[in-house]
Amino acid sequence: MNYADWLKRKGLEYKDKVLYFAGQSTLNLIKTYGTPIYVTNEQIIRERYRSLKELLSRVYMKNDIHYAVKANSNLSLLKILNSEGASFDCTSRGEIYICLKAGISSDKIIYTGNMFTDEDFTFAVKNNILVNLDSVSQLKRLVLVYDRLGKEKETISFRINPEFGAGHHKHTVTAGKDIKFGILEEQAVEAYRKAKESGFKRFGIHQHIGSGIINALDFANPVEKYISIVKKLIETLDIEFEFIDFGGGLGIPYRPDEEPLDLSDYEKYVVEPFVELLSKGGRSNITIKIEPGRFLVAESTILLTQINTIKNNGFKLFAGIDAGFNTLIRPVLYNSYHHIIPCDLKEKGNEFEYDIVGPICESGDVLGKERKLKELKEKDNLAILDTGAYGYVMSSPYNSRPRPAEILINENSIYEIRHAETLEDLINAQKVPEHLK
Ligand code: LLP
């Protein structure tokens, strides 16, 4: 894919040397809203959702896309996806709470937590949320909660660890022998047998092998293993699954020279084996589910920043911006690459190599290492791309820097969907004991 097309798929283009995003001049956005600021393009989210929905529905009608809320839990994004007909995957009470506040109905939510507390179970059961258990030991406690609340046990699901994982970084691989998630093949029969005995009537099954998978072939082994486990459960326990969920993990091209995930390969290595299992076995009443987070929202958002300081330490050039790892932690935490481009394109002048650094008091606060850019100046603006997934949600007020605002562009309208935190927000939750007042 050439560079202009790569930018275009993310809603970006240069017009008269100014970077436009979702049809808006980034320089005008900065003038109105300041920096740093997360800017989201509603249409990209809708396009990504539709492309996946179309793919799934072409091969198998009974499908649900559960958006992984952990990627970005802004109310407006949830409402956009809800309006497209998405379902949702939540990992905490907080995410469920936000979904319900966004008007999402409880039957569209699956609760894939881990290390669940009794309070988590109580919250889920009270709100009629389907729980996807992460350990056989949790079943007993969940049953107690159902009984205590006098609620009918309906559907239960377990997360399987198929022992093969993948991901863009070892922290994002979520299946394998030293991984905390899910239950292993040999525990699965026991888990579903116990669930049946406990009075659950309907069953689902789930796996999620990791995050940021750009080569669909990486899914092949885990899918094969998972399918063999599903078959074994059907044969041994005569279980009628209501749904089979094969998780998220679909990657996006963060680098200009990276090809996007090949959706026809995803269809071949991931979707088709399940479809074959279900159609061969005469089980076409079973729903297949996937749980993408990043694929749906990462490319919908850019982070606009301003350069405050250009500095040469004698060895290296630094461009110091007003966003640091408090604003976007992925480069520091996973060594992740986020493409960084000027809002104001300079065609003349020399190219230099910069480390793009934030204002956090740590040397590790580098958002872009050794980036070659035309000479930068203080007060220039830079856009950090693909920040819609695991961007704002992983930000923090570290160094007592309030979190930034978020805005949404839909066609020609611009909305503030979260205002920037203020200095007061930094102390609002704190209490000072009497003797220190
Ligand atoms: N389902 C489950 C059960 C998950 O744990 C996750 C992500 C997803 C779905 C969605 O994965 P996705 O489609 O977005 O790859 N903070 C890391 C990513 C951690 C993902 C954790 N689980 C990052 O910034 O790359």
Short mmCIF file of C-alpha atoms and ligand atoms in Angstrom, two decimals:
data_model
loop_
_atom_site.label_atom_id
_atom_site.label_comp_id
_atom_site.label_asym_id
_atom_site.label_seq_id
_atom_site.Cartn_x
_atom_site.Cartn_y
_atom_site.Cartn_z
CA MET A 1 0.00 0.00 0.00
CA ASN A 2 1.47 3.41 -0.87
CA TYR A 3 1.85 6.03 1.84
CA ALA A 4 -1.02 8.26 0.68
CA ASP A 5 -3.41 5.27 0.68
CA TRP A 6 -2.13 4.16 4.06
CA LEU A 7 -2.95 7.63 5.42
CA LYS A 8 -6.29 7.67 3.63
CA ARG A 9 -7.49 4.44 5.25
CA LYS A 10 -7.06 6.31 8.55
CA GLY A 11 -9.00 9.38 7.36
CA LEU A 12 -5.83 11.47 6.91
CA GLU A 13 -4.60 13.57 4.00
CA TYR A 14 -2.50 16.66 3.36
CA LYS A 15 -4.21 19.59 1.62
CA ASP A 16 -2.03 22.56 0.81
CA LYS A 17 0.54 21.09 3.19
CA VAL A 18 -1.88 21.04 6.12
CA LEU A 19 -2.85 17.72 7.70
CA TYR A 20 -6.59 17.07 7.50
CA PHE A 21 -8.32 14.44 9.60
CA ALA A 22 -11.90 13.43 8.94
CA GLY A 23 -12.15 16.41 6.59
CA GLN A 24 -11.02 18.91 9.23
CA SER A 25 -7.80 20.90 9.33
CA THR A 26 -5.80 19.66 12.30
CA LEU A 27 -4.37 23.19 12.71
CA ASN A 28 -7.90 24.60 13.08
CA LEU A 29 -8.80 21.87 15.57
CA ILE A 30 -5.73 22.79 17.60
CA LYS A 31 -6.61 26.49 17.47
CA THR A 32 -10.05 25.76 18.87
CA TYR A 33 -9.35 22.97 21.30
CA GLY A 34 -5.65 23.16 22.22
CA THR A 35 -3.23 20.29 22.74
CA PRO A 36 -2.72 17.56 23.71
CA ILE A 37 -6.04 16.25 22.50
CA TYR A 38 -7.46 12.93 21.31
CA VAL A 39 -9.49 13.36 18.11
CA THR A 40 -11.77 10.57 16.88
CA ASN A 41 -13.33 10.08 13.47
CA GLU A 42 -16.75 8.45 13.88
CA GLN A 43 -16.87 7.21 10.29
CA ILE A 44 -13.76 5.04 10.64
CA ILE A 45 -15.33 3.13 13.52
CA ARG A 46 -18.50 2.56 11.50
CA GLU A 47 -16.48 1.46 8.44
CA ARG A 48 -14.35 -1.00 10.41
CA TYR A 49 -17.37 -2.48 12.13
CA ARG A 50 -19.24 -2.87 8.85
CA SER A 51 -16.29 -4.49 7.10
CA LEU A 52 -16.06 -7.19 9.77
CA LYS A 53 -19.80 -7.67 10.01
CA GLU A 54 -20.02 -8.08 6.26
CA LEU A 55 -17.22 -10.64 6.26
CA LEU A 56 -18.79 -12.72 9.02
CA SER A 57 -22.32 -12.51 7.67
CA ARG A 58 -21.16 -13.55 4.21
CA VAL A 59 -19.90 -16.86 5.57
CA TYR A 60 -22.17 -17.41 8.58
CA MET A 61 -25.32 -15.52 9.41
CA LYS A 62 -25.55 -16.19 13.14
CA ASN A 63 -22.70 -14.03 14.34
CA ASP A 64 -22.09 -11.36 16.97
CA ILE A 65 -19.25 -8.88 17.14
CA HIS A 66 -18.55 -8.06 20.78
CA TYR A 67 -16.51 -4.88 20.87
CA ALA A 68 -13.79 -5.24 23.56
CA VAL A 69 -14.62 -2.20 25.67
CA LYS A 70 -11.17 -2.14 27.29
CA ALA A 71 -9.76 -0.68 24.05
CA ASN A 72 -11.74 2.54 24.47
CA SER A 73 -14.67 2.97 26.81
CA ASN A 74 -15.76 6.47 25.89
CA LEU A 75 -19.59 6.67 26.05
CA SER A 76 -19.85 8.16 22.55
CA LEU A 77 -17.78 5.38 21.00
CA LEU A 78 -19.91 2.80 22.74
CA LYS A 79 -23.04 4.51 21.45
CA ILE A 80 -21.64 4.56 17.90
CA LEU A 81 -20.99 0.82 18.02
CA ASN A 82 -24.31 0.14 19.71
CA SER A 83 -26.06 1.99 16.90
CA GLU A 84 -24.27 -0.30 14.42
CA GLY A 85 -25.72 -3.33 16.22
CA ALA A 86 -22.54 -4.40 18.02
CA SER A 87 -22.43 -6.46 21.19
CA PHE A 88 -19.85 -5.82 23.90
CA ASP A 89 -17.14 -7.60 25.87
CA CYS A 90 -16.40 -6.19 29.32
CA THR A 91 -13.58 -7.04 31.67
CA SER A 92 -14.73 -5.24 34.80
CA ARG A 93 -17.72 -3.93 36.69
CA GLY A 94 -16.68 -0.46 35.60
CA GLU A 95 -16.87 -1.35 31.92
CA ILE A 96 -20.29 -2.94 32.41
CA TYR A 97 -21.45 0.16 34.28
CA ILE A 98 -20.32 2.43 31.43
CA CYS A 99 -22.00 0.19 28.83
CA LEU A 100 -25.28 0.25 30.73
CA LYS A 101 -24.97 4.05 31.03
CA ALA A 102 -24.47 4.17 27.24
CA GLY A 103 -27.86 2.52 26.89
CA ILE A 104 -26.54 -0.91 25.91
CA SER A 105 -28.88 -3.68 26.94
CA SER A 106 -27.54 -6.26 29.36
CA ASP A 107 -28.16 -9.16 26.97
CA LYS A 108 -25.56 -7.72 24.60
CA ILE A 109 -22.78 -7.90 27.16
CA ILE A 110 -20.42 -10.73 27.98
CA TYR A 111 -18.35 -10.35 31.13
CA THR A 112 -14.90 -11.83 30.53
CA GLY A 113 -13.19 -10.92 33.75
CA ASN A 114 -10.37 -12.66 35.48
CA MET A 115 -9.69 -13.08 39.20
CA PHE A 116 -13.40 -12.31 39.78
CA THR A 117 -14.47 -11.23 43.25
CA ASP A 118 -17.84 -12.12 44.80
CA GLU A 119 -18.77 -8.44 44.35
CA ASP A 120 -18.07 -8.78 40.62
CA PHE A 121 -20.40 -11.80 40.44
CA THR A 122 -23.12 -10.08 42.45
CA PHE A 123 -22.99 -7.05 40.18
CA ALA A 124 -23.16 -9.23 37.06
CA VAL A 125 -25.99 -11.46 38.28
CA LYS A 126 -28.05 -8.50 39.54
CA ASN A 127 -27.68 -6.83 36.14
CA ASN A 128 -28.41 -10.04 34.18
CA ILE A 129 -24.98 -10.11 32.58
CA LEU A 130 -23.58 -13.33 31.17
CA VAL A 131 -20.40 -14.34 33.00
CA ASN A 132 -17.49 -15.94 31.17
CA LEU A 133 -15.55 -17.76 33.88
CA ASP A 134 -11.80 -17.89 33.98
CA SER A 135 -11.26 -20.73 36.44
CA VAL A 136 -13.15 -23.85 37.55
CA SER A 137 -12.87 -22.71 41.17
CA GLN A 138 -14.96 -19.62 40.41
CA LEU A 139 -18.02 -21.69 39.48
CA LYS A 140 -18.90 -22.59 43.07
CA ARG A 141 -18.79 -18.96 44.13
CA LEU A 142 -20.87 -17.82 41.18
CA VAL A 143 -23.50 -20.48 41.96
CA LEU A 144 -23.67 -19.25 45.57
CA VAL A 145 -24.29 -15.73 44.32
CA TYR A 146 -27.12 -16.89 42.02
CA ASP A 147 -28.68 -18.81 44.91
CA ARG A 148 -28.28 -15.95 47.37
CA LEU A 149 -29.99 -13.57 44.97
CA GLY A 150 -32.67 -16.15 44.12
CA LYS A 151 -31.91 -15.80 40.41
CA GLU A 152 -32.47 -18.49 37.81
CA LYS A 153 -29.22 -19.86 36.34
CA GLU A 154 -29.34 -19.42 32.59
CA THR A 155 -26.19 -19.30 30.48
CA ILE A 156 -22.59 -19.86 31.53
CA SER A 157 -19.37 -19.78 29.60
CA PHE A 158 -15.73 -20.64 30.28
CA ARG A 159 -12.63 -19.12 28.80
CA ILE A 160 -10.36 -21.80 27.35
CA ASN A 161 -6.59 -21.52 27.21
CA PRO A 162 -5.71 -23.37 23.99
CA GLU A 163 -2.03 -23.26 24.98
CA PHE A 164 -1.00 -21.50 21.78
CA GLY A 165 -0.91 -17.72 21.96
CA ALA A 166 0.19 -14.79 19.80
CA GLY A 167 0.48 -11.03 20.06
CA HIS A 168 2.54 -7.95 19.26
CA HIS A 169 4.39 -8.11 22.60
CA LYS A 170 4.81 -10.78 25.25
CA HIS A 171 2.53 -8.83 27.60
CA THR A 172 -0.32 -9.11 25.11
CA VAL A 173 -0.09 -12.87 24.50
CA THR A 174 -2.98 -14.34 26.47
CA ALA A 175 -2.74 -18.10 25.92
CA GLY A 176 0.03 -20.53 26.69
CA LYS A 177 1.55 -22.50 29.54
CA ASP A 178 2.68 -19.62 31.76
CA ILE A 179 -0.39 -17.46 31.16
CA LYS A 180 -2.93 -16.69 33.89
CA PHE A 181 -6.02 -16.73 31.66
CA GLY A 182 -8.56 -19.43 31.03
CA ILE A 183 -8.76 -23.13 31.74
CA LEU A 184 -6.81 -25.90 30.07
CA GLU A 185 -8.20 -28.70 27.94
CA GLU A 186 -8.06 -31.25 30.75
CA GLN A 187 -10.06 -28.93 33.06
CA ALA A 188 -12.71 -28.10 30.48
CA VAL A 189 -14.72 -31.33 30.73
CA GLU A 190 -14.83 -31.02 34.52
CA ALA A 191 -15.83 -27.36 34.27
CA TYR A 192 -18.81 -27.94 31.98
CA ARG A 193 -19.88 -31.10 33.81
CA LYS A 194 -19.97 -29.15 37.08
CA ALA A 195 -21.78 -26.24 35.41
CA LYS A 196 -24.45 -28.64 34.10
CA GLU A 197 -24.82 -30.24 37.53
CA SER A 198 -25.12 -26.78 39.11
CA GLY A 199 -28.21 -26.07 37.08
CA PHE A 200 -27.00 -23.92 34.20
CA LYS A 201 -29.13 -24.57 31.16
CA ARG A 202 -27.23 -23.03 28.30
CA PHE A 203 -23.54 -22.87 27.51
CA GLY A 204 -21.02 -20.78 25.70
CA ILE A 205 -17.32 -21.24 25.17
CA HIS A 206 -14.61 -18.66 24.73
CA GLN A 207 -10.96 -18.12 23.92
CA HIS A 208 -8.81 -15.07 23.29
CA ILE A 209 -5.22 -15.84 22.36
CA GLY A 210 -3.66 -12.39 22.32
CA SER A 211 -3.68 -8.93 20.90
CA GLY A 212 -2.20 -7.12 17.90
CA ILE A 213 -2.04 -10.06 15.49
CA ILE A 214 -1.35 -8.79 12.01
CA ASN A 215 -0.64 -12.13 10.36
CA ALA A 216 -3.84 -14.21 10.32
CA LEU A 217 -1.79 -17.41 10.12
CA ASP A 218 -0.90 -16.88 13.80
CA PHE A 219 -4.49 -17.79 14.62
CA ALA A 220 -4.34 -21.15 12.84
CA ASN A 221 -2.85 -23.39 15.57
CA PRO A 222 -4.89 -21.96 18.45
CA VAL A 223 -8.05 -22.25 16.38
CA GLU A 224 -7.31 -25.87 15.54
CA LYS A 225 -6.65 -26.71 19.19
CA TYR A 226 -9.72 -24.82 20.36
CA ILE A 227 -11.94 -26.61 17.86
CA SER A 228 -10.67 -29.97 19.05
CA ILE A 229 -11.58 -28.97 22.62
CA VAL A 230 -15.05 -27.86 21.55
CA LYS A 231 -15.58 -31.17 19.74
CA LYS A 232 -14.42 -33.13 22.76
CA LEU A 233 -16.86 -31.30 25.01
CA ILE A 234 -19.74 -31.88 22.62
CA GLU A 235 -18.92 -35.57 22.39
CA THR A 236 -18.16 -36.22 26.05
CA LEU A 237 -20.86 -34.20 27.72
CA ASP A 238 -23.46 -33.96 24.98
CA ILE A 239 -23.38 -30.19 25.38
CA GLU A 240 -25.36 -27.96 23.08
CA PHE A 241 -23.39 -24.77 22.87
CA GLU A 242 -25.34 -21.59 22.39
CA PHE A 243 -22.27 -19.72 21.22
CA ILE A 244 -18.62 -20.19 20.37
CA ASP A 245 -16.50 -17.10 20.92
CA PHE A 246 -13.03 -16.96 19.43
CA GLY A 247 -11.93 -13.65 20.88
CA GLY A 248 -10.32 -10.58 19.35
CA GLY A 249 -6.71 -9.80 18.61
CA LEU A 250 -7.00 -8.48 15.05
CA GLY A 251 -4.08 -6.15 14.42
CA ILE A 252 -3.82 -2.92 12.47
CA PRO A 253 -0.97 -1.45 10.39
CA TYR A 254 0.78 0.95 12.76
CA ARG A 255 3.72 1.35 10.36
CA PRO A 256 3.47 2.78 6.86
CA ASP A 257 5.27 -0.26 5.45
CA GLU A 258 2.95 -2.71 7.19
CA GLU A 259 0.13 -4.29 5.24
CA PRO A 260 -3.24 -4.38 7.00
CA LEU A 261 -4.48 -7.69 8.35
CA ASP A 262 -5.63 -9.69 5.35
CA LEU A 263 -9.30 -10.21 6.07
CA SER A 264 -9.60 -13.01 3.52
CA ASP A 265 -6.84 -14.83 5.44
CA TYR A 266 -8.70 -14.15 8.68
CA GLU A 267 -11.76 -15.68 7.07
CA LYS A 268 -9.75 -18.69 5.91
CA TYR A 269 -7.77 -19.43 9.09
CA VAL A 270 -10.23 -18.33 11.73
CA VAL A 271 -13.83 -18.10 10.60
CA GLU A 272 -14.05 -20.97 8.14
CA PRO A 273 -12.83 -23.74 10.46
CA PHE A 274 -15.64 -22.82 12.89
CA VAL A 275 -18.20 -22.61 10.13
CA GLU A 276 -17.11 -26.02 8.94
CA LEU A 277 -17.41 -27.44 12.45
CA LEU A 278 -20.90 -26.05 12.84
CA SER A 279 -22.29 -26.79 9.40
CA LYS A 280 -20.84 -30.32 9.23
CA GLY A 281 -22.21 -31.13 12.65
CA GLY A 282 -25.65 -29.76 11.75
CA ARG A 283 -25.24 -27.12 14.45
CA SER A 284 -26.07 -23.97 12.53
CA ASN A 285 -28.17 -22.71 15.43
CA ILE A 286 -24.93 -21.92 17.31
CA THR A 287 -23.82 -18.27 17.26
CA ILE A 288 -20.22 -17.48 16.49
CA LYS A 289 -18.77 -14.48 18.29
CA ILE A 290 -15.62 -12.44 17.93
CA GLU A 291 -14.27 -9.73 20.24
CA PRO A 292 -12.18 -7.16 18.43
CA GLY A 293 -11.11 -4.02 20.24
CA ARG A 294 -8.14 -2.54 18.42
CA PHE A 295 -9.37 -3.35 14.90
CA LEU A 296 -12.55 -1.33 15.40
CA VAL A 297 -11.17 1.78 17.05
CA ALA A 298 -7.37 2.14 16.86
CA GLU A 299 -7.25 3.88 13.50
CA SER A 300 -10.22 6.12 14.31
CA THR A 301 -8.19 8.41 16.54
CA ILE A 302 -5.15 10.66 16.45
CA LEU A 303 -3.44 12.48 19.29
CA LEU A 304 -2.60 16.09 18.45
CA THR A 305 0.34 17.63 20.26
CA GLN A 306 2.51 20.70 20.26
CA ILE A 307 6.28 20.91 20.33
CA ASN A 308 7.45 22.98 23.24
CA THR A 309 11.18 22.48 23.13
CA ILE A 310 13.71 21.54 20.49
CA LYS A 311 16.89 20.46 22.15
CA ASN A 312 20.28 19.21 21.06
CA ASN A 313 22.11 17.51 23.92
CA GLY A 314 25.29 17.30 21.89
CA PHE A 315 24.58 13.73 20.79
CA LYS A 316 20.94 13.73 19.84
CA LEU A 317 18.09 15.96 18.81
CA PHE A 318 14.99 15.95 20.96
CA ALA A 319 11.58 17.32 20.03
CA GLY A 320 9.77 17.78 23.34
CA ILE A 321 5.98 17.65 23.05
CA ASP A 322 3.12 18.21 25.47
CA ALA A 323 2.01 14.55 25.52
CA GLY A 324 4.02 11.98 27.40
CA PHE A 325 3.57 8.45 28.60
CA ASN A 326 0.96 9.83 30.94
CA THR A 327 -1.09 10.54 27.77
CA LEU A 328 -0.10 7.52 25.65
CA ILE A 329 1.77 4.73 27.35
CA ARG A 330 1.99 2.13 24.56
CA PRO A 331 5.42 3.18 23.18
CA VAL A 332 6.98 2.95 26.63
CA LEU A 333 5.13 -0.10 27.92
CA TYR A 334 5.34 -2.32 24.83
CA ASN A 335 7.93 -0.53 22.72
CA SER A 336 5.03 0.03 20.33
CA TYR A 337 5.42 2.06 17.19
CA HIS A 338 3.02 4.95 16.58
CA HIS A 339 3.62 6.89 13.40
CA ILE A 340 4.16 10.60 14.08
CA ILE A 341 3.63 13.23 11.39
CA PRO A 342 3.62 17.03 11.21
CA CYS A 343 0.33 18.90 11.07
CA ASP A 344 2.05 21.46 8.89
CA LEU A 345 4.04 19.74 6.16
CA LYS A 346 7.35 21.29 5.22
CA GLU A 347 8.55 20.38 1.82
CA LYS A 348 11.76 22.38 1.89
CA GLY A 349 14.59 22.21 4.39
CA ASN A 350 16.72 19.38 5.71
CA GLU A 351 15.64 16.22 7.39
CA PHE A 352 16.86 15.50 10.91
CA GLU A 353 16.55 12.58 13.25
CA TYR A 354 14.59 13.33 16.40
CA ASP A 355 13.59 11.49 19.51
CA ILE A 356 10.05 12.68 20.15
CA VAL A 357 9.83 12.94 23.92
CA GLY A 358 7.18 13.91 26.44
CA PRO A 359 7.32 16.16 29.51
CA ILE A 360 7.38 13.36 32.11
CA CYS A 361 10.32 13.38 34.49
CA GLU A 362 11.71 10.05 33.30
CA SER A 363 14.21 9.33 30.54
CA GLY A 364 11.96 6.58 29.26
CA ASP A 365 9.33 9.10 28.21
CA VAL A 366 9.93 8.61 24.49
CA LEU A 367 6.92 8.43 22.17
CA GLY A 368 8.90 8.09 18.95
CA LYS A 369 12.52 6.98 18.68
CA GLU A 370 14.86 8.24 15.95
CA ARG A 371 12.20 9.68 13.69
CA LYS A 372 13.38 11.33 10.50
CA LEU A 373 11.44 14.54 9.94
CA LYS A 374 11.96 17.82 8.14
CA GLU A 375 13.41 20.37 10.56
CA LEU A 376 11.00 20.90 13.44
CA LYS A 377 10.50 24.12 15.35
CA GLU A 378 9.05 25.01 18.73
CA LYS A 379 5.26 25.54 18.47
CA ASP A 380 5.00 23.15 15.51
CA ASN A 381 2.28 20.54 15.89
CA LEU A 382 2.64 16.79 15.53
CA ALA A 383 -0.04 14.14 15.14
CA ILE A 384 0.48 10.74 16.72
CA LEU A 385 -1.52 8.20 14.77
CA ASP A 386 -3.61 5.15 15.65
CA THR A 387 -4.30 6.10 19.24
CA GLY A 388 -7.97 5.05 19.42
CA ALA A 389 -7.26 1.71 21.10
CA TYR A 390 -5.49 1.52 24.46
CA GLY A 391 -4.72 5.23 24.25
CA TYR A 392 -6.88 7.39 26.49
CA VAL A 393 -8.00 4.37 28.57
CA MET A 394 -4.42 3.69 29.62
CA SER A 395 -3.56 7.32 30.30
CA SER A 396 -2.90 8.57 33.81
CA PRO A 397 -2.40 11.79 35.71
CA TYR A 398 1.22 10.81 36.49
CA ASN A 399 3.44 13.76 37.38
CA SER A 400 0.14 15.41 38.34
CA ARG A 401 -0.67 16.25 34.76
CA PRO A 402 -4.44 16.29 34.17
CA ARG A 403 -5.68 14.03 31.37
CA PRO A 404 -6.55 15.67 28.04
CA ALA A 405 -9.89 16.20 26.31
CA GLU A 406 -11.37 14.02 23.59
CA ILE A 407 -13.26 15.28 20.57
CA LEU A 408 -15.32 13.48 17.97
CA ILE A 409 -15.72 14.41 14.33
CA ASN A 410 -18.77 13.18 12.50
CA GLU A 411 -19.00 14.35 8.92
CA ASN A 412 -18.78 18.13 9.29
CA SER A 413 -19.57 18.42 12.97
CA ILE A 414 -17.17 18.45 15.89
CA TYR A 415 -18.14 17.54 19.44
CA GLU A 416 -16.24 17.58 22.70
CA ILE A 417 -16.90 14.11 24.10
CA ARG A 418 -14.77 14.51 27.22
CA HIS A 419 -13.46 17.71 28.64
CA ALA A 420 -9.89 17.97 29.80
CA GLU A 421 -9.30 17.35 33.48
CA THR A 422 -8.44 20.40 35.51
CA LEU A 423 -5.85 20.95 38.21
CA GLU A 424 -8.68 20.66 40.72
CA ASP A 425 -9.46 17.16 39.48
CA LEU A 426 -6.03 16.15 40.75
CA ILE A 427 -7.11 16.65 44.35
CA ASN A 428 -10.88 16.19 44.19
CA ALA A 429 -10.82 12.58 45.38
CA GLN A 430 -8.38 13.23 48.21
CA LYS A 431 -9.17 13.75 51.88
CA VAL A 432 -6.87 15.41 54.38
CA PRO A 433 -7.00 14.03 57.94
CA GLU A 434 -8.04 16.51 60.63
CA HIS A 435 -4.54 16.80 62.18
CA LEU A 436 -3.05 17.86 58.83
CA LYS A 437 -5.62 20.50 58.03
N1 LLP B 1 -11.15 -10.21 24.35
C1 LLP B 1 -10.43 -10.37 25.47
C2 LLP B 1 -10.85 -11.38 26.44
C3 LLP B 1 -9.30 -9.59 25.70
O1 LLP B 1 -8.58 -9.78 26.81
C4 LLP B 1 -8.91 -8.61 24.75
C5 LLP B 1 -7.72 -7.78 24.95
C6 LLP B 1 -9.71 -8.45 23.60
C7 LLP B 1 -10.82 -9.27 23.44
C8 LLP B 1 -9.43 -7.43 22.55
O2 LLP B 1 -8.20 -7.55 21.95
P1 LLP B 1 -7.89 -6.68 20.65
O3 LLP B 1 -8.86 -7.08 19.58
O4 LLP B 1 -8.04 -5.25 21.00
O5 LLP B 1 -6.49 -7.03 20.30
N2 LLP B 1 -2.98 -2.75 26.05
C9 LLP B 1 -2.50 -3.62 24.99
C10 LLP B 1 -3.57 -4.60 24.55
C11 LLP B 1 -4.08 -5.48 25.63
C12 LLP B 1 -5.25 -6.30 25.22
C13 LLP B 1 -5.81 -7.10 26.33
N3 LLP B 1 -6.93 -7.91 25.94
C14 LLP B 1 -2.01 -2.74 23.83
O6 LLP B 1 -2.04 -1.52 23.95
O7 LLP B 1 -1.57 -3.27 22.82
#
